[in-house]
XYZ file of C-alpha atoms in Angstrom:
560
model
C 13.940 -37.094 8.434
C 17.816 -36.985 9.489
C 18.235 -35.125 6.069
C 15.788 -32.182 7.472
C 17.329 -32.230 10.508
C 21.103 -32.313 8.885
C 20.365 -29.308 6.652
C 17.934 -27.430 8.177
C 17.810 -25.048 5.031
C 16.235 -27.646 3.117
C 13.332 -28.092 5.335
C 12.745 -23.967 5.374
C 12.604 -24.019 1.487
C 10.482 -26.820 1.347
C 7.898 -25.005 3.768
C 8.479 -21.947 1.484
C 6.944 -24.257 -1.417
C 4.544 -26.338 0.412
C 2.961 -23.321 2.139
C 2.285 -21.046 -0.621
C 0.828 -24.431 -1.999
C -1.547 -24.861 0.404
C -1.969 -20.912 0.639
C -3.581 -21.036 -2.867
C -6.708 -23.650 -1.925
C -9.912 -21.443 -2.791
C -12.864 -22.084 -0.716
C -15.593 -19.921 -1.981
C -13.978 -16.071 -1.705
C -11.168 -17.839 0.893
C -8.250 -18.453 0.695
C -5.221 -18.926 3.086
C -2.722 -17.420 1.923
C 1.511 -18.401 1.518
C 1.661 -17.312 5.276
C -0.696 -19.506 6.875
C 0.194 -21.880 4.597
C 3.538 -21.866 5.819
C 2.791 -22.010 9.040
C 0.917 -25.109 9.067
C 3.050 -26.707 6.953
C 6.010 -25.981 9.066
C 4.338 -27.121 12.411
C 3.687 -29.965 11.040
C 7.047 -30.698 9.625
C 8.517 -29.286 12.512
C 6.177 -31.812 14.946
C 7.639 -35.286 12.713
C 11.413 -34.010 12.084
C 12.209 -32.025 14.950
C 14.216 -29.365 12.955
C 16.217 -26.890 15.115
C 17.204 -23.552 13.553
C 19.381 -20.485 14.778
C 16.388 -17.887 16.557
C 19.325 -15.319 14.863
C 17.804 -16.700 11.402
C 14.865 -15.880 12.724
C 15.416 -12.094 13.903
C 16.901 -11.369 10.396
C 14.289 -12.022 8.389
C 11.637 -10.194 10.939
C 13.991 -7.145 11.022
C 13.652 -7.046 6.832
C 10.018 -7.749 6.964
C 9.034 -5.282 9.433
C 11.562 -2.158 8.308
C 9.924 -3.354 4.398
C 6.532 -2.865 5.895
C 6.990 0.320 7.475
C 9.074 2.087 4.468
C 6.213 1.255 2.465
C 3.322 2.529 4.526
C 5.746 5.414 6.078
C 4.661 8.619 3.298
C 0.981 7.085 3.760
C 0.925 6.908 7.202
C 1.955 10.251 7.974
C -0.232 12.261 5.337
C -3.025 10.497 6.712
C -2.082 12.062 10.586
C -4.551 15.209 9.630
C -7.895 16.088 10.786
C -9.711 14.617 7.471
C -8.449 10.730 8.616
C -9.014 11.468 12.475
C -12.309 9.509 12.420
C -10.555 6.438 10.363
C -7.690 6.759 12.925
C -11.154 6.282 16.028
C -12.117 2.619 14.078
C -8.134 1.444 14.846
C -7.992 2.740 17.887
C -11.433 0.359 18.562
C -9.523 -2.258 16.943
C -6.473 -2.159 19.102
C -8.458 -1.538 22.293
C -10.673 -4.129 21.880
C -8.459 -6.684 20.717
C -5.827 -6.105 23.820
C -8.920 -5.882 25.980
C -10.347 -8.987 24.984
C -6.825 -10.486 25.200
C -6.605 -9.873 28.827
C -10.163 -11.073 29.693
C -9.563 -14.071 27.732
C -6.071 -14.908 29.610
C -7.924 -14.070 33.275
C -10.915 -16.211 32.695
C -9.004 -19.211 31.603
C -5.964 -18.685 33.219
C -3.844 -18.707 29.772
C -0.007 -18.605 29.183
C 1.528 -15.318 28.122
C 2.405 -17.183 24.551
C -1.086 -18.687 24.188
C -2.451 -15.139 24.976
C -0.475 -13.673 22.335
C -1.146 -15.997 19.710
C -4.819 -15.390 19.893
C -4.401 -11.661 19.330
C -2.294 -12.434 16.316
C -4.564 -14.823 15.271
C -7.417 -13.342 15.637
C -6.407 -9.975 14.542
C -4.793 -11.294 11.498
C -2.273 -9.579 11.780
C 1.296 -11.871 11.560
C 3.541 -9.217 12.431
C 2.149 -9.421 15.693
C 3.487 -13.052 16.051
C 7.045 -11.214 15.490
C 7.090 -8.966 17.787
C 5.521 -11.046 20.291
C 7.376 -13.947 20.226
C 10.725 -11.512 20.611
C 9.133 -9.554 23.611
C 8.314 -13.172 25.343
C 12.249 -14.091 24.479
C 13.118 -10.901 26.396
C 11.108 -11.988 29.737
C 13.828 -12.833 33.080
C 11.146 -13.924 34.991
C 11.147 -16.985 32.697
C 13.854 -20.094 32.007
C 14.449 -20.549 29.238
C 12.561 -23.774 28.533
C 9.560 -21.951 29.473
C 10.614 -19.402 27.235
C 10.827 -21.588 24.183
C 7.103 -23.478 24.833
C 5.432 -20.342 25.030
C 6.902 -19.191 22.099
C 5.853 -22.227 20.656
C 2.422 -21.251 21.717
C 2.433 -18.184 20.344
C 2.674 -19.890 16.965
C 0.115 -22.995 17.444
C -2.615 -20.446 18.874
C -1.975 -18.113 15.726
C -2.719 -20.823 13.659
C -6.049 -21.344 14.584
C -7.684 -18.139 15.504
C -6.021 -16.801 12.069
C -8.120 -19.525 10.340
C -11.132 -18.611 12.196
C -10.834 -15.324 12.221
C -10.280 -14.490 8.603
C -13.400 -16.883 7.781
C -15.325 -14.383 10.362
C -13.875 -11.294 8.779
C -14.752 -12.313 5.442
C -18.253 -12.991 5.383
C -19.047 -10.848 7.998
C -17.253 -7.800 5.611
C -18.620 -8.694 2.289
C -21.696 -10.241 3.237
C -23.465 -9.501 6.520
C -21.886 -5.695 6.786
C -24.239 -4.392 3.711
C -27.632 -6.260 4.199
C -27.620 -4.746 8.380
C -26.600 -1.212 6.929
C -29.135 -2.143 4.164
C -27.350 -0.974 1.124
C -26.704 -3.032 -2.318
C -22.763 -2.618 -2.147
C -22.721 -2.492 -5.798
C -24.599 0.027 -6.661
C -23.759 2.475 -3.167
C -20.112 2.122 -4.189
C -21.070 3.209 -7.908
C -22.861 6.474 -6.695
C -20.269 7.772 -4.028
C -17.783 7.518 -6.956
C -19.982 9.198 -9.059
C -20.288 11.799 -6.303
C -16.610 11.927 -5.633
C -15.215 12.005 -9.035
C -17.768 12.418 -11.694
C -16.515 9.446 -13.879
C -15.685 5.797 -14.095
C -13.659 3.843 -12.104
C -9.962 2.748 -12.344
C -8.184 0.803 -14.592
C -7.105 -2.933 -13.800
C -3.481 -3.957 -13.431
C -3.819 -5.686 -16.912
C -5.884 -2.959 -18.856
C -5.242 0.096 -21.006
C -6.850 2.607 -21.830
C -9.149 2.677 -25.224
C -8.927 6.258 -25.134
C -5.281 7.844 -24.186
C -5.411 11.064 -22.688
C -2.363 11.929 -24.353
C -2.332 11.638 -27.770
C -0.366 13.337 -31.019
C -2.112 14.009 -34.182
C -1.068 15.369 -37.829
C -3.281 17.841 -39.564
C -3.581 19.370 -43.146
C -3.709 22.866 -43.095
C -6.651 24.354 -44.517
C -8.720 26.700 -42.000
C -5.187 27.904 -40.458
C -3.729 30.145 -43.084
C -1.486 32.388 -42.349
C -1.718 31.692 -38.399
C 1.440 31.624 -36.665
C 2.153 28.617 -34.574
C 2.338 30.565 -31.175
C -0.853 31.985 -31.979
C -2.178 28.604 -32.377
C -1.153 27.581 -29.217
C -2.333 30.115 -27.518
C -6.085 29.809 -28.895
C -6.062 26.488 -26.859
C -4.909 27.931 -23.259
C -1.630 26.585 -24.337
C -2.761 23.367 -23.732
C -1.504 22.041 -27.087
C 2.100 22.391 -28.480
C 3.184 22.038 -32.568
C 5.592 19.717 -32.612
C 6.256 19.430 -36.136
C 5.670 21.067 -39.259
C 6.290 19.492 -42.920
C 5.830 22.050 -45.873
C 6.611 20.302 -49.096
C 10.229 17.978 -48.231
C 10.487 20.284 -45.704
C 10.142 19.165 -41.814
C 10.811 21.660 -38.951
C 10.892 20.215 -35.593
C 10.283 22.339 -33.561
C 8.625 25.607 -35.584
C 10.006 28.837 -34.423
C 6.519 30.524 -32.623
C 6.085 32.961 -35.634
C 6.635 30.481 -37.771
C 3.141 31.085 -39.829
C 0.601 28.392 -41.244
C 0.240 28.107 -44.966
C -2.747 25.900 -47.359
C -1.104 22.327 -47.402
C 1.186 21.994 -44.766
C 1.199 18.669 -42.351
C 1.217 19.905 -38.554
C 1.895 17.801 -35.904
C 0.052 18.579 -32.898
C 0.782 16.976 -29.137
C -1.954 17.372 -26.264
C -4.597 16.311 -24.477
C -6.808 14.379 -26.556
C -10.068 17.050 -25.599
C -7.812 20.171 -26.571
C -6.712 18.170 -29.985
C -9.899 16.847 -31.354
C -10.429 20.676 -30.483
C -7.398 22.416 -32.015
C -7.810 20.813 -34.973
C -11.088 21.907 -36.076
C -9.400 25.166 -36.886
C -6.735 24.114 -38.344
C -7.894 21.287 -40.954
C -8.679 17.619 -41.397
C -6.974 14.868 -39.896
C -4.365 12.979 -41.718
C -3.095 9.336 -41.433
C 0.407 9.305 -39.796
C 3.176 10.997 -42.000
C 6.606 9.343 -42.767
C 8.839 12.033 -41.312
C 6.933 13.655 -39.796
C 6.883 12.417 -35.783
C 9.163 13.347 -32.829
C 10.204 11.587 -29.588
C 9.097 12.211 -26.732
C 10.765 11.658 -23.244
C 9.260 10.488 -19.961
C 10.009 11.071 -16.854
C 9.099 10.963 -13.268
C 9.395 13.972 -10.713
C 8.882 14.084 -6.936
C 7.492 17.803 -6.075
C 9.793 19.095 -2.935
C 8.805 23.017 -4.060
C 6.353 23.962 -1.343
C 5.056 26.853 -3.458
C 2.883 23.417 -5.669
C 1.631 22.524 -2.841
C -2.526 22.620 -2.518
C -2.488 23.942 -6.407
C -4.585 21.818 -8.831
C -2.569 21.050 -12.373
C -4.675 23.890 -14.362
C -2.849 26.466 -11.838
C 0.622 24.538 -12.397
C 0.043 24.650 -15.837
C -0.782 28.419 -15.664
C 2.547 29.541 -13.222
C 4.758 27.397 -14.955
C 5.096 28.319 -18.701
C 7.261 25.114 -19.430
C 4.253 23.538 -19.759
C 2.922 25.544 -22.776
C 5.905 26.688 -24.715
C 7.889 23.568 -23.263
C 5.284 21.354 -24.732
C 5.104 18.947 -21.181
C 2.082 17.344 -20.085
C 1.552 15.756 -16.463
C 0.037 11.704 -17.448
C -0.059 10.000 -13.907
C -0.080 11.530 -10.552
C 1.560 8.922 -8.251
C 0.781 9.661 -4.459
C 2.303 6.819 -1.952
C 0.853 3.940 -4.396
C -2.330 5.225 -5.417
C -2.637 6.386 -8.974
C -4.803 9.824 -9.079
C -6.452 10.798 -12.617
C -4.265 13.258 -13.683
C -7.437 15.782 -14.453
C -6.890 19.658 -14.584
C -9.096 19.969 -11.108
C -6.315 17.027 -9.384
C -4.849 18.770 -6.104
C -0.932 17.749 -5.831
C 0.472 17.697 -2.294
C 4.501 17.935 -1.734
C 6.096 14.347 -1.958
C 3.144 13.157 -5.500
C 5.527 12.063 -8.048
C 4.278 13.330 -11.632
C 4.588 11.170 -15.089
C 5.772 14.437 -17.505
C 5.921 13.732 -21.071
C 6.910 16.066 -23.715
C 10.512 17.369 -25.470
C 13.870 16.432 -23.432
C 14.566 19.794 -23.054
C 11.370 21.213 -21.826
C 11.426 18.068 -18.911
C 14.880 19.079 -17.400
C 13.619 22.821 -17.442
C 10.479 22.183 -15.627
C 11.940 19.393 -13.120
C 14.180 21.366 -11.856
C 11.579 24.125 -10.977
C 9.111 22.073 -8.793
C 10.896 19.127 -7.309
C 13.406 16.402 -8.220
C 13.819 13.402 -10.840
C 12.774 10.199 -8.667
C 15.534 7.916 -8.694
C 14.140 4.346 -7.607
C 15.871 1.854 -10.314
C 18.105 0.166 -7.650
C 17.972 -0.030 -3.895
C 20.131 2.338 -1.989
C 21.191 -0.487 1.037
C 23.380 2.162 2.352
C 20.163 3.833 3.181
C 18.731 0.422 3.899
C 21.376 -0.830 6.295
C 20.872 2.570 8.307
C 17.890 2.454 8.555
C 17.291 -1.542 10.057
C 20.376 -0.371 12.411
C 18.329 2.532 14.094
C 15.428 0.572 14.272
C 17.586 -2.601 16.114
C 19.035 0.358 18.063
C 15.200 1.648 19.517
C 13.707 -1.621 19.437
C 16.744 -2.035 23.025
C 15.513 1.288 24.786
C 13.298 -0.521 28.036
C 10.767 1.626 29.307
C 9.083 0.917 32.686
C 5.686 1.633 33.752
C 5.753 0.398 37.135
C 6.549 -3.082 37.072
C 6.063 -3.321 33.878
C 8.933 -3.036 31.409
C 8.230 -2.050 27.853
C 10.688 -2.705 24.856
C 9.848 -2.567 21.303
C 12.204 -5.301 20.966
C 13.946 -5.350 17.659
C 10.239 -5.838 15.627
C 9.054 -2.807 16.882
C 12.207 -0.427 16.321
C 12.651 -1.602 12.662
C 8.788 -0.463 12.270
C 9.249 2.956 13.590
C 12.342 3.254 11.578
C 10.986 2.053 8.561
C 8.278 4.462 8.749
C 10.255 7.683 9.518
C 12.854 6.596 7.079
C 9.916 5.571 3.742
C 8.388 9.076 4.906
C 11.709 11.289 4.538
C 12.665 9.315 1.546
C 8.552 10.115 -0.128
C 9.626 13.947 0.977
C 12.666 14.201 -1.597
C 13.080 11.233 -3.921
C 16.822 11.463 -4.928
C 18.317 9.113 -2.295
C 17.312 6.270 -0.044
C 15.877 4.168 -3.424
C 13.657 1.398 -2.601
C 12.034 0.169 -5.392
C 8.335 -1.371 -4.604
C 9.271 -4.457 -6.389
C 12.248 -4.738 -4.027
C 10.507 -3.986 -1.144
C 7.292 -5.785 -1.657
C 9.966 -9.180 -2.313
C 11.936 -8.716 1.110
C 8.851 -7.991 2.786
C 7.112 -11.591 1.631
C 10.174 -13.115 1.738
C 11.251 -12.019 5.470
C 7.917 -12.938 7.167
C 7.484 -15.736 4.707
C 10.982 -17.601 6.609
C 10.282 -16.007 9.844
C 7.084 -17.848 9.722
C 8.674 -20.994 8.571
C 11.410 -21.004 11.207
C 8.489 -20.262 13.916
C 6.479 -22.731 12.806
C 9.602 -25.620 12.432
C 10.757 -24.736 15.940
C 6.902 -24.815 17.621
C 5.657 -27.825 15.841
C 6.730 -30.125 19.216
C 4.060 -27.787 21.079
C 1.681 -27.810 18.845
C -0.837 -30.590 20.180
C -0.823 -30.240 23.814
C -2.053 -27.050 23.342
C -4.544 -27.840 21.357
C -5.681 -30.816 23.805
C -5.530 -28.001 26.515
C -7.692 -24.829 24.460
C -8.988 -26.754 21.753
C -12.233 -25.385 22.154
C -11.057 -21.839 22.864
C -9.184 -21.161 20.073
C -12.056 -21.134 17.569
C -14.887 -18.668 20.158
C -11.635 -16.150 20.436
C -11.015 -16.392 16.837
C -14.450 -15.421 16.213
C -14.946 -13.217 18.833
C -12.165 -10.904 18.429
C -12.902 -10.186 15.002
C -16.918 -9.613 15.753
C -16.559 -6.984 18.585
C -14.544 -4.505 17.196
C -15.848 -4.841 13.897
C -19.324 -4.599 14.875
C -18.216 -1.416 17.245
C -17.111 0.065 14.693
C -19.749 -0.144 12.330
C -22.002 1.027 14.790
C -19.662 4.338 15.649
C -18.611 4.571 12.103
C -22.307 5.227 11.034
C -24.016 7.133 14.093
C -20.925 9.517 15.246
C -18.029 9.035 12.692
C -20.725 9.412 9.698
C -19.012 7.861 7.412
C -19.881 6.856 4.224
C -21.045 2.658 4.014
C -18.801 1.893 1.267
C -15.721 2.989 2.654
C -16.930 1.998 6.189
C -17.029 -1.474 5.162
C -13.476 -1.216 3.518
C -12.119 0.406 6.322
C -13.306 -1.793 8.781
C -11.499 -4.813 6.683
C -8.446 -2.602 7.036
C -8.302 -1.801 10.539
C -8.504 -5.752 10.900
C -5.823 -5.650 8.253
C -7.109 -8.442 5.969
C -6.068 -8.416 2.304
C -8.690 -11.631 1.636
C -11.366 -9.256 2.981
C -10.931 -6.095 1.035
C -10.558 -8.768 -2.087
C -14.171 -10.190 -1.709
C -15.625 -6.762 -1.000
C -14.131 -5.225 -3.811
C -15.335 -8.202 -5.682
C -19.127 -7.583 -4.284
C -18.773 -4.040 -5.220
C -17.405 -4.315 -8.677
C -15.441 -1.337 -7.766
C -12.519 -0.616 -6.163
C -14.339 2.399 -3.769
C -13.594 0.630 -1.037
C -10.537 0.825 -1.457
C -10.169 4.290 -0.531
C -11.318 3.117 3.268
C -9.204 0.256 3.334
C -5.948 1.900 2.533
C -6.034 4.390 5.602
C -6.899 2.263 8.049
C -4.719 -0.553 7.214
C -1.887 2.054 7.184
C -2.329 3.025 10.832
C -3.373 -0.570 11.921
C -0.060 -2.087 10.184
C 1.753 0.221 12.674
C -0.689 0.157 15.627
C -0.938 -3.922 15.938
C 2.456 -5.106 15.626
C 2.883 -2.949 18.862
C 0.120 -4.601 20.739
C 2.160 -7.865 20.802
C 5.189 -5.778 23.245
C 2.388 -4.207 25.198
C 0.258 -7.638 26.023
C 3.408 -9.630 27.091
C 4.764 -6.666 29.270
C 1.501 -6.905 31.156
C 0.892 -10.525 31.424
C 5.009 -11.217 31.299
C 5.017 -8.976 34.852
């Protein structure tokens, strides 16, 4: 125990390891998670050793969690401001409404503590960004010393706990289970249609799979239906959807074929396309061949934002039709990359400004063509000059107090980093040649910064952990629940009979306006699809900026 207390490092590390321990027990389709893992762990380390850490450790990590958080949902967040996501954007602003509302009533009819308050929205929203922001606004109260200060704080924390537990049980079940048998739907097979309806095919590829069947694919050919045809003539019978790469006549290889370069009986061509326009190209050309020694070519990859605002709207047939680089250039568009959702890169896809394209073809034909409708991404190392900047304006907005009466509003320093990590992730997604932040990198500092600030949190409240639980023992659990029922269950009813939105992506937006990862996994699971997915992602957007604001808002009210 003196060792903890002595190096308080070593007991933040060991609630790192002993968290996401306990965060990987499976109940059924739950599971905890490293965070509220942590956080039990660490009140209960924190209630036997006593550890006492710096609240600047604290406020570090938070400020590199929250600014991650934002510059990853910023490009997302913003496209989704349109008319098209105003009826996801009415299910979080049920969420947020109901959840602050039911905050209140909770902390008038029992006569509860700002922190204890605030923990039960965090809690019961699942949402532990909210225990950030919260815990800094409470912090910021003068009407408070400063050992009241530091219980409720530690309130904030022992209240999260348990709602969180019973909440994301409730959210769960009620999601993947109880959500499709009152709208009356198999999930399975309702998710299966509206992607049928929507895209006309199968749905996406795992993290671990491959394709059977490229899309992009080169082939050699012997010449025997092509005679005399000159190469650009061959192209163009296929809408120039299909370049010659390669031509070997006798020891001969040309690489690339001058365009009146003409066909003759015998000679190998090497052919690089979709694998449609191939299997097509080549039934006027001649039979297949095995691969030919010799005969191949390189081909370079590379990854361009669009900034041209002329792309913008077009599908990739019409790119491919203005942009001749394509054709004679012998590029080809593999992946269509918009925020982090991969889009089949089909003829009928629609690019916006800010999609980053996967071209593949010659070197040469790449640079041409990049420089025409946007910009090579560059996102192999992390700009921290941009990253500094932006965590200092966000510190800088989080001090601006705003009053509304009595009440004083702050962002605090949780709340600035998230508008700044927004607004900086969405100028970054707008012209991808500065401001790197590789999703690796920022997915890391993200679990890493809320993993400590949890940790420290949960070290530093583990002394106030069981009075209040003597006190609201039996509270905790009915808010938990409740919280998580009443806007869920408004929603579903709006989302159906005004929003009209479609059940499958109902039910995954509603687990994203609550924000929970473990319930968009067991739905997805239900569904054997990933359709509602496409709910989910909007909603979770806007809620991951919405909630961790609520936290400011209730302790301004109750704080006055």
């Amino acid at each position: 125990m003196g060792v903890l207390r002595d190096h308080p490092e070593l007991a933040l590390f060991l609630c790192l390891a002993l968290g996401y321990l306990v965060g990987k027990l499976r109940v059924g389709p739950i599971t905890l998670g490293g965070i509220c893992g942590t956080l039990i762990v660490s009140l209960l380390l924190g209630a036997w050793a006593k550890v006492t850490i710096s609240d600047d450790v604290k406020t570090i990590f938070f400020a590199l969690f929250i600014f991650s958080l934002g510059y990853m949902a910023g490009p997302q967040f913003f496209s989704n401001l349109d008319k098209k996501s105003l009826r996801f954007f009415t299910l979080c602003a049920i969420e947020v409404v109901c959840v602050v509302g039911i905050a209140l009533g909770l902390a008038e009819a029992f006569d509860l503590d700002v922190g204890t308050a605030a923990g039960i929205l965090a809690g019961a929203a699942t949402e532990s960004a909210v225990v950030g922001t919260a815990t800094e606004s409470i912090g910021k109260l003068s009407n408070l010393t400063q050992e009241q200060i530091s219980t409720y704080q530690g309130h904030v924390a022992t209240a999260y706990t348990v709602c969180y537990l019973f909440g994301l049980i409730t959210i769960v079940i009620y999601t993947s289970q109880i959500m499709p048998m009152l709208l009356r739907i198999n999930l399975r097979d309702a998710s299966r249609e509206l992607w049928e309806k929507m895209r006309g095919g199968s749905g996406g590829l795992e993290a671990d799979e491959r394709e059977a069947l490229p899309g992009m694919v080169g082939r050699t050919f012997l010449v025997t239906h092509a005679d005399g045809t000159p190469v650009s003539q061959l192209e163009r019978s296929n809408g120039s959807r299909i370049t010659v790469e390669a031509v070997k006549r006798g020891s001969t290889v040309l690489t690339p074929p001058p365009p009146d370069f003409k066909l003759t009986l015998s000679d190998l061509v090497l052919m690089v396309g979709r694998r449609s326009n191939i299997i097509a190209a080549g039934r006027h050309v001649g039979p297949e061949t095995p691969a030919v020694p010799g005969l191949d070519t390189p081909l370079a990859t590379t990854q361009v934002s669009l900034t041209d605002k002329a792309v913008v709207g077009k599908s990739l047939d019409t790119l491919t039709i203005e942009h001749p680089e394509f054709g004679s250039g012998g590029v080809y568009v593999t992946d269509v990359l918009r925020n982090d959702q991969h889009l089949p890169a089909t003829p009928e896809t629609v690019v916006h400004r800010g999609d980053v394209l996967t071209l593949v073809g010659s070197r040469s034909g790449l640079g041409r063509l990049a420089s025409k409708v946007g910009a090579v991404v560059k996102n192999d190392a992390t700009d921290f000059i941009y990253l500094g900047f932006g965590i200092v304006v966000g510190s800088l907005i989080g001090q601006i107090v705003v009053r509304f009466g009595n009440v004083p509003m702050s962002l605090g320093t949780g709340g600035g980093c998230l508008i700044s990590g927004l607004l900086f992730g969405w100028f970054r997604s707008r012209k991808q040649t500065f401001g790197a932040f590789p999703p690796q990198a920022a997915t890391t500092i993200k679990d890493l910064g809320l993993a400590v600030f949890i940790a420290c949190t949960g070290l530093v409240s583990g002394p106030q952990a069981g009075p209040l639980l003597k006190e609201y023992g039996a509270l905790l659990p009915f808010a938990g629940i409740a919280m998580v029922l009443v806007p869920a269950t408004v929603s579903l009813i709006v989302g159906r009979k005004l929003l009209n939105i479609e059940k499958p992506l109902l039910i995954g937006a509603i687990a994203g306006q609550q924000c929970s990862t473990p319930a968009i996994t067991s739905i997805t699971q239900v569904a054997q699809s990933s359709v509602p997915m496409l709910g989910y992602t909007i909603t979770y957007t806007l809620s991951n900026f919405l909630l961790p604001l609520t936290g400011p808002l209730l302790v301004g009210i109750l704080g006055a």
